[in-house]
Every structure is written in structure tokens, then in C-alpha cells.
Short mmCIF file of C-alpha atoms in Angstrom, two decimals:
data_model
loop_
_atom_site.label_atom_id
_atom_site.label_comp_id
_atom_site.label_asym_id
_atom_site.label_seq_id
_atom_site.Cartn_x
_atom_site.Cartn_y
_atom_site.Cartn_z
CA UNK A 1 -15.75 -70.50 -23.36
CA UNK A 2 -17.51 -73.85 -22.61
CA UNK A 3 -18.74 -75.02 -19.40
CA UNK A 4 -16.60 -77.12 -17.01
CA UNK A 5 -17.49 -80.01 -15.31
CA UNK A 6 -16.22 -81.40 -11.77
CA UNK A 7 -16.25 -84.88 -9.94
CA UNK A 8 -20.21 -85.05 -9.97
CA UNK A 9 -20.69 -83.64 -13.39
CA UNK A 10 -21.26 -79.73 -11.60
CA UNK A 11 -20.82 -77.17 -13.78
CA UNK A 12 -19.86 -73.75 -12.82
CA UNK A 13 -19.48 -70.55 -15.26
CA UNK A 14 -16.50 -69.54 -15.80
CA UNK A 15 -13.72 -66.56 -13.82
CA UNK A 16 -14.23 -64.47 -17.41
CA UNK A 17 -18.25 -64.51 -17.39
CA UNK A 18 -18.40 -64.39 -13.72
CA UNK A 19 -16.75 -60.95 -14.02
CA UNK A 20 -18.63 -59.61 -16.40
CA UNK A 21 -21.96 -60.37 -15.15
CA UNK A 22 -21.01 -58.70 -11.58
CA UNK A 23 -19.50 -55.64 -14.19
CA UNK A 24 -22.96 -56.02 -15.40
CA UNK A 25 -25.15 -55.70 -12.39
CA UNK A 26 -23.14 -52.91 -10.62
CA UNK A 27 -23.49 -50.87 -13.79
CA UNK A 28 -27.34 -51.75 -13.89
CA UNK A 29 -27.63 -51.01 -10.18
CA UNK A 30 -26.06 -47.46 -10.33
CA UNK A 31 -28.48 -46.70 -12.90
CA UNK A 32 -31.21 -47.60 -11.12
CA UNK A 33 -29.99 -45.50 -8.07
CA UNK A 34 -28.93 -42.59 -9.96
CA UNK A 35 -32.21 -42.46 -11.41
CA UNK A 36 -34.06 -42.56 -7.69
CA UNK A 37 -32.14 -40.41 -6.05
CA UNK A 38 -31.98 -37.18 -8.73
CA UNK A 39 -31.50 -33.85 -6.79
CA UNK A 40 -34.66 -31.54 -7.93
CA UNK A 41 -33.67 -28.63 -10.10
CA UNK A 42 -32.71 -25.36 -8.34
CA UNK A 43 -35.42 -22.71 -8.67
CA UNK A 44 -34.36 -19.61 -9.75
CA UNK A 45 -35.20 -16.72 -7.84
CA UNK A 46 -35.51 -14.61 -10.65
CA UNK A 47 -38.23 -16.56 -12.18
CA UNK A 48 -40.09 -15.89 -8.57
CA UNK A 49 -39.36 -12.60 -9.21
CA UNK A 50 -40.72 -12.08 -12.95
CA UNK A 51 -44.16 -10.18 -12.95
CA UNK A 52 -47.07 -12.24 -14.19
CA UNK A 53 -47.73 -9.93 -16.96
CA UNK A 54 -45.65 -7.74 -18.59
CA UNK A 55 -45.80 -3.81 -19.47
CA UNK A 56 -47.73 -1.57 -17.37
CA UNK A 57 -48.63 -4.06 -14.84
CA UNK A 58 -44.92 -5.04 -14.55
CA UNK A 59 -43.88 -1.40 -14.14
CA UNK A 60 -46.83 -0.94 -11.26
CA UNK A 61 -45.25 -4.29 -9.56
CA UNK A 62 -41.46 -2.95 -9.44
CA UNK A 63 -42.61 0.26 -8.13
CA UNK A 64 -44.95 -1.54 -5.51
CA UNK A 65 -41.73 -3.50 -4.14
CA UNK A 66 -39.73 -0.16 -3.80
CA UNK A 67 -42.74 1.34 -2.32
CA UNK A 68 -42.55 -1.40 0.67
CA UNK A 69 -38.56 -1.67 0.48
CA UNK A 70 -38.78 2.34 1.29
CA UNK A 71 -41.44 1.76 4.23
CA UNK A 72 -39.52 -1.03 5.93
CA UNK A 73 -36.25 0.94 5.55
CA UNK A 74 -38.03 3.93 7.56
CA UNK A 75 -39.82 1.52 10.35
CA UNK A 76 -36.21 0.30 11.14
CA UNK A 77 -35.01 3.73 11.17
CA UNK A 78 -37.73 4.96 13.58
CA UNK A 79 -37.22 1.65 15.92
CA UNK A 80 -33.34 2.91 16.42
CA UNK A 81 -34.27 6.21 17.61
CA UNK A 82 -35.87 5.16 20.89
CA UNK A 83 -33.19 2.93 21.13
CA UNK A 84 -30.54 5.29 21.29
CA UNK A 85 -32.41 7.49 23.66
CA UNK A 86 -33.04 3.99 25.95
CA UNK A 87 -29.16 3.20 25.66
CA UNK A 88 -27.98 6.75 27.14
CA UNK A 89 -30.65 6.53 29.56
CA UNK A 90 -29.39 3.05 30.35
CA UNK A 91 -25.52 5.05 30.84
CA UNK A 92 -26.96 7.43 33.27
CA UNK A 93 -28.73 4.67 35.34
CA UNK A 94 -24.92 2.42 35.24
CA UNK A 95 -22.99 5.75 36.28
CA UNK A 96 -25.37 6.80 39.24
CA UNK A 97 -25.57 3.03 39.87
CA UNK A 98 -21.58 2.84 39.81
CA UNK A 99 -21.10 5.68 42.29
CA UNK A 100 -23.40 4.77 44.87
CA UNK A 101 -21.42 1.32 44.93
CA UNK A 102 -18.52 3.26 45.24
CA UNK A 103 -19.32 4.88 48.27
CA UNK A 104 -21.00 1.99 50.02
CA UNK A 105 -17.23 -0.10 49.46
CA UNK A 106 -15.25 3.05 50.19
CA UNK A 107 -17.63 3.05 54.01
CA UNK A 108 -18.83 6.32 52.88
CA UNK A 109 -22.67 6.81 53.89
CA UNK A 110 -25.15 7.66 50.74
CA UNK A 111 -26.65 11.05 50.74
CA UNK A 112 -30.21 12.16 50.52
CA UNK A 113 -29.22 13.06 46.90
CA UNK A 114 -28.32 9.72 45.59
CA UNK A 115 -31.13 8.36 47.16
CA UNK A 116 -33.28 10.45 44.95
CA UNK A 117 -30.82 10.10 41.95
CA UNK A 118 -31.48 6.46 42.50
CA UNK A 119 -35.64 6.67 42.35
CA UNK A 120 -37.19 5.40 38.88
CA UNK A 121 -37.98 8.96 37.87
CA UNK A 122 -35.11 11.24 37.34
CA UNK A 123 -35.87 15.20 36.85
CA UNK A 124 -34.60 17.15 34.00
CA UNK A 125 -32.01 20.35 35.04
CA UNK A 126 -30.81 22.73 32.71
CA UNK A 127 -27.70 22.61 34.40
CA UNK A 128 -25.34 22.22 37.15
CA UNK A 129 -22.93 24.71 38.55
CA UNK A 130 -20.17 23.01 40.58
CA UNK A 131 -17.77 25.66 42.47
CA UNK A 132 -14.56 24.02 43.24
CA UNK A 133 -13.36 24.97 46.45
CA UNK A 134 -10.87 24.20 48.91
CA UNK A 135 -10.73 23.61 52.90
CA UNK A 136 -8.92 27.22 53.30
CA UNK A 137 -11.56 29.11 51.29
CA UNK A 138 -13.74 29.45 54.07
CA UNK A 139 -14.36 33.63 53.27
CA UNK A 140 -13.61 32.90 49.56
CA UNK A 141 -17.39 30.98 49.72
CA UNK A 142 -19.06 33.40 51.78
CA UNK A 143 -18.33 35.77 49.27
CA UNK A 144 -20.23 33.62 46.51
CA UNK A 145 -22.89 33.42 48.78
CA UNK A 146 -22.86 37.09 49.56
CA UNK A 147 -23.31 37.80 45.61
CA UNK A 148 -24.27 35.78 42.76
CA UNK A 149 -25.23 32.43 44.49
CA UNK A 150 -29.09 32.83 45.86
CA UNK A 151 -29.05 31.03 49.45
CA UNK A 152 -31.68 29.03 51.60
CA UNK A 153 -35.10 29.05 50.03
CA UNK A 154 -34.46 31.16 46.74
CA UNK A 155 -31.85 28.08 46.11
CA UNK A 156 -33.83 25.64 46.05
CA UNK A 157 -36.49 28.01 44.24
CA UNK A 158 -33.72 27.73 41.73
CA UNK A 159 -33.91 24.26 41.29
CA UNK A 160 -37.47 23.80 40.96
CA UNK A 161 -38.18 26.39 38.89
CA UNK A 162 -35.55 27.08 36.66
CA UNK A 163 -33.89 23.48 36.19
CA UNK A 164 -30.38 25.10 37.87
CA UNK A 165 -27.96 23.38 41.04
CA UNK A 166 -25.36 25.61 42.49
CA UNK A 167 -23.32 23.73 44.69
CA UNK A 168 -19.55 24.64 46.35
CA UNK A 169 -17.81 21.10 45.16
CA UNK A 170 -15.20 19.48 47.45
CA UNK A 171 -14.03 16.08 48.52
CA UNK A 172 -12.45 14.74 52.35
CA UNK A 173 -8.62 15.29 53.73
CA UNK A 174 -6.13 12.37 53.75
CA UNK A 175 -6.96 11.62 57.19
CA UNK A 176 -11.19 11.43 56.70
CA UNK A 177 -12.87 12.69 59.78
CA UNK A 178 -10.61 14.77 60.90
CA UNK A 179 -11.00 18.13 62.01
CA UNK A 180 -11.21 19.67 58.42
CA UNK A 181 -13.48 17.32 57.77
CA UNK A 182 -15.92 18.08 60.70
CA UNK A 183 -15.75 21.77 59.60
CA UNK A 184 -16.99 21.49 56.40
CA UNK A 185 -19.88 19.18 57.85
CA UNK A 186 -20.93 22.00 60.07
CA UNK A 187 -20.68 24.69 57.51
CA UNK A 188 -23.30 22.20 54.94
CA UNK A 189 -25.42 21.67 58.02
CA UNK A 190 -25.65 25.55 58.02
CA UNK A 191 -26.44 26.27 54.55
CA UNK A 192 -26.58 22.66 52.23
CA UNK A 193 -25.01 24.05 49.73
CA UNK A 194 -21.99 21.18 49.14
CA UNK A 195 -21.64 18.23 46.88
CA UNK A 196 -18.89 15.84 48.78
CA UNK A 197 -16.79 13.69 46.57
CA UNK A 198 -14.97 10.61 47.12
CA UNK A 199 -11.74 12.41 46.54
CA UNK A 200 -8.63 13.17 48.65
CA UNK A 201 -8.23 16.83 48.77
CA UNK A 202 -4.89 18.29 47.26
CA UNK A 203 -3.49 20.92 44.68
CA UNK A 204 -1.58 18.41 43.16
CA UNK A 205 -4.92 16.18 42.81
CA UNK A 206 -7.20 18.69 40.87
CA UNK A 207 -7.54 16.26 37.71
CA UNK A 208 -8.64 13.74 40.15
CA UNK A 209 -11.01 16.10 41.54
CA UNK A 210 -12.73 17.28 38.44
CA UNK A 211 -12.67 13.21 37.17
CA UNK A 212 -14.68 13.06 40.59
CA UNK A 213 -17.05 15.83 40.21
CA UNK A 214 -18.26 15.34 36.48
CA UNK A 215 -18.77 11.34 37.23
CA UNK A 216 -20.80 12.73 40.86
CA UNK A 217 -22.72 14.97 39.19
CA UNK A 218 -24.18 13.21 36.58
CA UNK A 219 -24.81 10.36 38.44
CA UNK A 220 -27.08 12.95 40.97
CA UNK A 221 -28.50 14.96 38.17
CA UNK A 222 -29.80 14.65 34.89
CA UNK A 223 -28.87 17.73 33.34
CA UNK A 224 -28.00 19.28 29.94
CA UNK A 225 -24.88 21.05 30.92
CA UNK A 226 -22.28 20.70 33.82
CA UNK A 227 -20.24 23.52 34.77
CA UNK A 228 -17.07 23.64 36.88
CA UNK A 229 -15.72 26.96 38.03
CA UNK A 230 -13.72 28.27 40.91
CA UNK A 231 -14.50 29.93 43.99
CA UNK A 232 -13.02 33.05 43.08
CA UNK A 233 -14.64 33.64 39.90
CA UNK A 234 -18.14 35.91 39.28
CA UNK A 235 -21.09 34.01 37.44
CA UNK A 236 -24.23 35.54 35.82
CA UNK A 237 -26.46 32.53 36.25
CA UNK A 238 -29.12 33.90 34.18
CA UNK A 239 -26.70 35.19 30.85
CA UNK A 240 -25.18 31.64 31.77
CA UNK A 241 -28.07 30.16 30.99
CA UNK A 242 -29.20 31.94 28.03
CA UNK A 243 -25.54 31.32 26.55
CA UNK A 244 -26.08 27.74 27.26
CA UNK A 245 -29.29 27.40 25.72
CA UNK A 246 -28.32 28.21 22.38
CA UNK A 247 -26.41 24.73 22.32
CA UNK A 248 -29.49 22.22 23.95
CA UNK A 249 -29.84 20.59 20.51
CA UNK A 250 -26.26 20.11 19.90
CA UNK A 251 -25.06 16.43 21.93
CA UNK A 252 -21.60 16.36 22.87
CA UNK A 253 -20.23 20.08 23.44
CA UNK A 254 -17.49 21.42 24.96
CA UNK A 255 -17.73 25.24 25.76
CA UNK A 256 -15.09 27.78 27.57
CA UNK A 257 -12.49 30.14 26.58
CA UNK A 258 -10.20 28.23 24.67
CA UNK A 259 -6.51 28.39 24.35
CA UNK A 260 -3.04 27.03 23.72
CA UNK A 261 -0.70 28.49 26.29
CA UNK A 262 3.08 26.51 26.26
CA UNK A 263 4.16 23.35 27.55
CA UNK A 264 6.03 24.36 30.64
CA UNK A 265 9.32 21.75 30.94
CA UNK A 266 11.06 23.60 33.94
CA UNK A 267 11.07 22.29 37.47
CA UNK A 268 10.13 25.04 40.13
CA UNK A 269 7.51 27.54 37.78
CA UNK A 270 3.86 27.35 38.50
CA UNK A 271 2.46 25.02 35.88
CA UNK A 272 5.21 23.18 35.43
CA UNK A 273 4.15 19.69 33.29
CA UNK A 274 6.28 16.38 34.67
CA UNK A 275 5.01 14.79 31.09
CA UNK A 276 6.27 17.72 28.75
CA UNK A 277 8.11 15.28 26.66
CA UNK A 278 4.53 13.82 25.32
CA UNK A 279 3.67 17.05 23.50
CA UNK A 280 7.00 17.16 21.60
CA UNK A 281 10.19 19.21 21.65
CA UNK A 282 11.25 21.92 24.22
CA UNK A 283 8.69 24.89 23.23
CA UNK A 284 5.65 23.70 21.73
CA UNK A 285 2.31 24.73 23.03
CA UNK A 286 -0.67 22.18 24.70
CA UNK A 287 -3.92 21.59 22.45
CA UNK A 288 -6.79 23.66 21.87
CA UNK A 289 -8.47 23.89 25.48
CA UNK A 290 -10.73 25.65 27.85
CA UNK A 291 -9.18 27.85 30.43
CA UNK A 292 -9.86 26.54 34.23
CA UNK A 293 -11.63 29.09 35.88
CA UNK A 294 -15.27 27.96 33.96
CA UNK A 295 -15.88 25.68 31.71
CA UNK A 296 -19.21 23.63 30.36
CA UNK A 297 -19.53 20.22 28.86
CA UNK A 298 -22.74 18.71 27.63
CA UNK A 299 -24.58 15.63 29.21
CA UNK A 300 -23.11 13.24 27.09
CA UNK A 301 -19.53 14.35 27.67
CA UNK A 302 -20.05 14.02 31.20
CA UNK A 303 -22.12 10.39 30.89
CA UNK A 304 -18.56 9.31 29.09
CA UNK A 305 -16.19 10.94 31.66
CA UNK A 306 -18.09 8.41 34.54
CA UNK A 307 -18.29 5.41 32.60
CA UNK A 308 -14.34 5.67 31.90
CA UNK A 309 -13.32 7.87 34.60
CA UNK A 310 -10.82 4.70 35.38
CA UNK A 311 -8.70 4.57 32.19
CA UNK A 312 -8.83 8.81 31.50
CA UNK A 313 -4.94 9.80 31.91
CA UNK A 314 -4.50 12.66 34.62
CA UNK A 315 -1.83 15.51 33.58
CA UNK A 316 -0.32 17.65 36.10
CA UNK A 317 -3.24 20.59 34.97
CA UNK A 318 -6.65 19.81 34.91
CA UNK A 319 -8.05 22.32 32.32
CA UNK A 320 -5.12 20.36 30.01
CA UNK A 321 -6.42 16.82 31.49
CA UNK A 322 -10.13 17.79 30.70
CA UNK A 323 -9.61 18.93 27.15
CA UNK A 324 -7.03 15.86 26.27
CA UNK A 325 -10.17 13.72 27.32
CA UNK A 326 -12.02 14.85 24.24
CA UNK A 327 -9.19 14.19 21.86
CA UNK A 328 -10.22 11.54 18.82
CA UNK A 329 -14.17 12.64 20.07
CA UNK A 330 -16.65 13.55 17.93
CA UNK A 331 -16.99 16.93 20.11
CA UNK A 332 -17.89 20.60 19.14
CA UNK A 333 -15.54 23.07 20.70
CA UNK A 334 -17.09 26.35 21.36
CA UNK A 335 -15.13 29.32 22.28
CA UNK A 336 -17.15 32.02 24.05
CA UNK A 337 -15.84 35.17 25.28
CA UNK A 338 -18.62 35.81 27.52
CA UNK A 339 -17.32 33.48 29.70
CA UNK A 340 -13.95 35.45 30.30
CA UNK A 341 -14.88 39.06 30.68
CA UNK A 342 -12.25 40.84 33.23
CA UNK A 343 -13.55 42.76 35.95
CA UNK A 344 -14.46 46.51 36.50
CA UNK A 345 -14.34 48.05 34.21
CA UNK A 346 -14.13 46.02 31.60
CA UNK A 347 -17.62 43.56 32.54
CA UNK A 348 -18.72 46.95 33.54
CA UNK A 349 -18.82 48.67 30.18
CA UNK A 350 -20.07 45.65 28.71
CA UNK A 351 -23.13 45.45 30.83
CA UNK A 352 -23.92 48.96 30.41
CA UNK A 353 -23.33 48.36 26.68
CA UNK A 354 -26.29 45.60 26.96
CA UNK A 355 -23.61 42.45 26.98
CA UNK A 356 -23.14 41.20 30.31
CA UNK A 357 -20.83 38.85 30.65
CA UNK A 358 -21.67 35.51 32.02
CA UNK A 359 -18.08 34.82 33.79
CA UNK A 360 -15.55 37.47 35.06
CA UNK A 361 -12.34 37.41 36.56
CA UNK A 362 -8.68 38.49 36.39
CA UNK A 363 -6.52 36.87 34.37
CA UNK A 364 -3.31 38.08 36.25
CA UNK A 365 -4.65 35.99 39.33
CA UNK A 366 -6.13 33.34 37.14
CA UNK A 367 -9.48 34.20 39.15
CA UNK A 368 -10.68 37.86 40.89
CA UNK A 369 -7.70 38.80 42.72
CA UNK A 370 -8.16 38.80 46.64
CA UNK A 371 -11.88 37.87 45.33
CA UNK A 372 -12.95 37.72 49.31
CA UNK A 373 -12.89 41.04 49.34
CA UNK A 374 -13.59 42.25 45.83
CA UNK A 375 -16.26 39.52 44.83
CA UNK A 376 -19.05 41.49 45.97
CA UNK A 377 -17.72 44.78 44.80
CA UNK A 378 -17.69 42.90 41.11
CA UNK A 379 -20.90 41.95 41.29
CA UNK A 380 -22.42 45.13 42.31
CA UNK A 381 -21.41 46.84 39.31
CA UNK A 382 -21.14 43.82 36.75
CA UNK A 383 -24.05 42.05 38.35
CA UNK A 384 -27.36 40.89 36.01
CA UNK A 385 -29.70 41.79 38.95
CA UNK A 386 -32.03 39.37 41.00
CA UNK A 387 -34.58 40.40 38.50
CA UNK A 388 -33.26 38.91 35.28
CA UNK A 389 -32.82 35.64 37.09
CA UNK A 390 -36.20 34.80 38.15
CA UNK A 391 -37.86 36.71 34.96
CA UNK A 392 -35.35 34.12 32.87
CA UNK A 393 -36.67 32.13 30.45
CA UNK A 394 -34.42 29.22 28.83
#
């Protein structure tokens, strides 16, 4: 194609080479750019990887990098271990933190006891003994404090020396400050010997109660163990103890006499379960649990029943409500006779067999029957003597 010429004699190149010379330059021009702007070739990590030299020396490097792969693996092993220990620590400091709040909003005044639970440095206990009494078991208590619970100075011997609260456990009438109320203030002013719970006081309410006391306790003391048993029951503190301290390195137990007694549907019989439908057909029997009268849980057991003492479902019994709390736990159930011997003669000829029993009672009156009278009586001739308690050694 020839050139064209216009009025002047201008000559322009024609539509066909036009487009091929801009064809022409765009192809040059990605060329050029494609050749600028090449990404670098990856670098295989492998190649990092290879050994300078091989044989020996490439053996001596591979074992070198499992060598430090080994040491780093235990460092970050040994950095979680103080961490888990800082973490329950942490859960103690949030429950005893959560009940003192608890009682400033509910108007209630804070005792000498969370003051101290609140102090940077928290003492280690073996254990704590809560007896669960009631308004009316005035002479039931005396009769602890007649026998197996030490009184006044050899208490709080107790608790400095052997690592061990006793305390009768009870919480306020409907009406609070009224004359029940005032009584039991002048009996602690007497002897000190109560732990008072943010709790309305009932028969019906004893799953509340025990919610209260293990989410109390461990927000007052830092203890291995916490115990609940009744007023009308006979302790050993010392074979306690030494029963107790055969589990310290074991972290979420759950110890008492356990059983499996029937789900009891009918209306009117002591018992009786308003929710029988939940464990199944007419007949079947509750889960594997620790009878009321005494029963110990580990620290960590009761750290988890104050942190969700909200959301923990109450059943009409609270041995059933306590046990159906560890359900889907990872918790050790241990089932120790000791803690269910009957009375004379039965604890009898097993102390003068050499095993005293730690717990004693009658299981006809799910505790001593008419215990004001007979506790003492039971502990005269079933009792561990004052002697084995202060030589103890746990």
C-alpha cells in the first residue's frame, strides 16, 4: 500500500500499517515490562534445610535439631505448670472476691474472716469441717462441743497447728434479725464457733444451703478438703485426717459412703423427689452418690461449686444434688466405709480391733438417734482420745 496524499501534498500512513505498528509496540512494550518486573524464584526450604556436608556430619546435624526440638518442647512444658497453679490460684482469689461482693449488695456486714481471706497471703488448711445445723439444735451442738469438737483455745490450737476448722454451719431466718437470728449471734459471741451463710434457713432449702457453704468456705479457706456433716453425727478428727491424707495428691475427689437408694415418685413419704420423672421410669434408682450425713470433696471440686454455684440444678435432696454436680467431671469417687461405722457396738469393736472409724451414726435415724443425749455416750467408747489428735501427724 502506497502513500496518500491530501490538499497540500500531506501524506499520512495508512489504517492497515497504522495498526500494525501500534500491534507492534504494545507487543514490544509487554516484553520489556515482563522482563522488569520478573517475580524472584521461590526458595525452597528444603535446600535451607540440606546439611553442608553429607555423611557423618549430616547425621550429627539432624540429631542436633532434635536435640533442641526436644529442649524447647520441655521449656514450654515447664512454663504451663506454673501456669496452671497461677490460674486456680486466680479461681480462689474470684470466688472469695465474689462472696464478699455478695454480702456487701445483700447489706450483710463482712466478717473478720473474709477480711483475712481477702489479705494477699492465704494459709494452707488441711481441711475444713462444716457441721450443718439448724436453729432448733440448740442441745444437738452442745453435744458436739461436749465430745469430739475441742472448744475455746484448743480450737484454735487446731487451726494453727494442725491445718483443721471446725465450725457449726448455718445461714439467717426469712425474716433476718429476728429473734432466731439474735440467738444464734449470742450463742457465736459465746463460743465463735459458726460460719454464717447468706442463705435462708429451711428443710426444704438444704441444696441451697450446702451450694452456700462449699462456695463460703472456700472463699474463707484455702484448704485441701471440705467436709459437710450433720450435727448429729460422731467425727474422729484425727482418723479423719489420716483417711484424708491418703488422697492430697489426687485433684478433684469426691469421698463418702456411696450409694444408689430409689427414686422416690410418691407424694407424702420422706424423700419424696418432685423431679422423679428425670431419672426414668417408676422404680429406678438415683446415681452413684455419697450418703448425707459426711461427705468430703477436694479443693478443686469446691473452687468449681463457687464459680458456678448459679447455674448448678438443686434437687429436692442434697446428697443427690451434690453428687449430680459431678456428673460429666473428671472426678474420682471414693467409697470409704470408715466414714459410716454405726454406733456401739459396732465403732466399738472396731476401735478395740485397732480401726476406728472416722464417722459414726445410725442409719435407722439417718444420724445418732436422739444424738443429744447419746453423742457423748458414743464418743466415750468409740472416741480416738485427745491424745491421738494432737500427737497426729498428716
Amino acid at each position: 500500500m502506497g502513500w496518500r496524499s491530501r490538499g497540500g501534498g500531506e501524506s499520512v500512513v495508512s489504517r492497515r500499517w497504522t495498526f500494525l505498528l501500534c500491534l507492534g509496540s504494545f507487543c514490544v512494550g509487554l516484553l520489556f515490562t515482563n522482563r522488569m518486573w520478573t517475580m524472584p524464584e521461590p526458595i525452597d526450604v528444603k535446600d535451607k534445610l540440606k546439611p553442608v556436608s553429607g555423611g557423618c556430619d549430616s547425621k550429627i546435624h539432624k540429631k542436633q535439631l532434635h536435640k533442641e526440638f526436644l529442649e524447647e518442647t520441655s521449656n514450654v512444658h515447664h512454663s504451663l505448670e506454673p501456669l496452671d497453679k497461677t490460674i486456680s490460684e486466680l479461681e480462689m482469689e474470684l470466688a472469695a472476691a465474689r462472696a464478699a461482693q455478695e454480702s456487701l449488695l445483700d447489706g450483710s456486714p463482712i466478717s473478720e474472716e473474709f477480711r483475712l481471706a481477702d489479705s494477699s497471703i492465704r494459709r494452707k488448711y488441711l481441711m475444713v469441717i462444716g457441721i450443718n445445723t439448724a436453729f432448733s439444735s440448740r442441745k444437738r451442738r452442745d453435744s458436739v462441743r461436749n465430745s469430739w469438737m475441742p472448744q475455746g483455745e484448743k480450737r484454735k490450737k487446731l487451726e494453727e497447728e494442725k491445718g483443721i476448722v471446725v465450725r457449726f454451719v448455718i445461714g439467717h431466718s426469712a425474716i433476718s434479725g429476728g429473734i432466731v437470728d439474735r440467738s444464734i449471734e449470742a450463742e457465736d459471741r459465746k463460743h465463735g464457733d459458726f460460719m454464717r451463710l447468706d442463705h435462708v434457713e429451711g428443710y426444704l432449702e438444704l441444696s441451697g444451703k450446702t451450694k452456700a457453704y462449699f462456695a463460703t468456705a472456700v472463699s474463707l479457706w484455702d484448704a485441701d478438703f471440705y467436709i459437710k456433716v450433720d450435727d448429729d453425727v460422731h467425727v474422729n478428727i484425727a482418723t479423719l485426717g489420716h483417711t484424708l491424707s491418703k488422697h492430697l495428691l489426687k485433684p478433684r475427689v469426691y469421698i463418702g459412703c456411696m450409694k444408689s437408694g430409689p427414686v422416690l415418685a410418691r407424694k407424702g413419704v420422706r424423700y419424696h423427689e418432685p423431679e422423679h420423672w428425670k431419672f426414668g421410669d417408676s422404680g429406678n434408682k438415683y446415681f452413684r452418690h455419697a450418703t448425707g450425713q459426711l461427705y468430703v470433696i477436694s479443693k478443686d471440686l469446691a473452687t468449681y461449686i463457687s464459680i458456678n454455684h448459679h447455674m448448678l440444678h438443686k434437687y429436692a435432696n442434697e446428697d443427690v444434688s451434690l453428687g449430680s454436680w459431678f456428673i460429666g467431671l473428671d472426678v474420682e469417687y471414693i467409697d470409704d466405709r470408715k466414714l459410716c461405722c454405726g454406733t456401739p457396738p459396732d465403732c466399738e469393736w472396731k476401735a478395740q480391733a485397732g480401726n476406728i472409724c472416722a464417722a459414726s451414726f445410725d442409719w435407722t435415724c439417718s444420724g445418732i438417734c436422739n444424738s443429744a443425749d447419746r453423742m457423748r455416750e458414743v464418743h466415750q467408747r468409740c472416741g480416738e482420745g485427745e491424745k491421738a489428735l494432737w500427737d497426729a501427724v498428716f
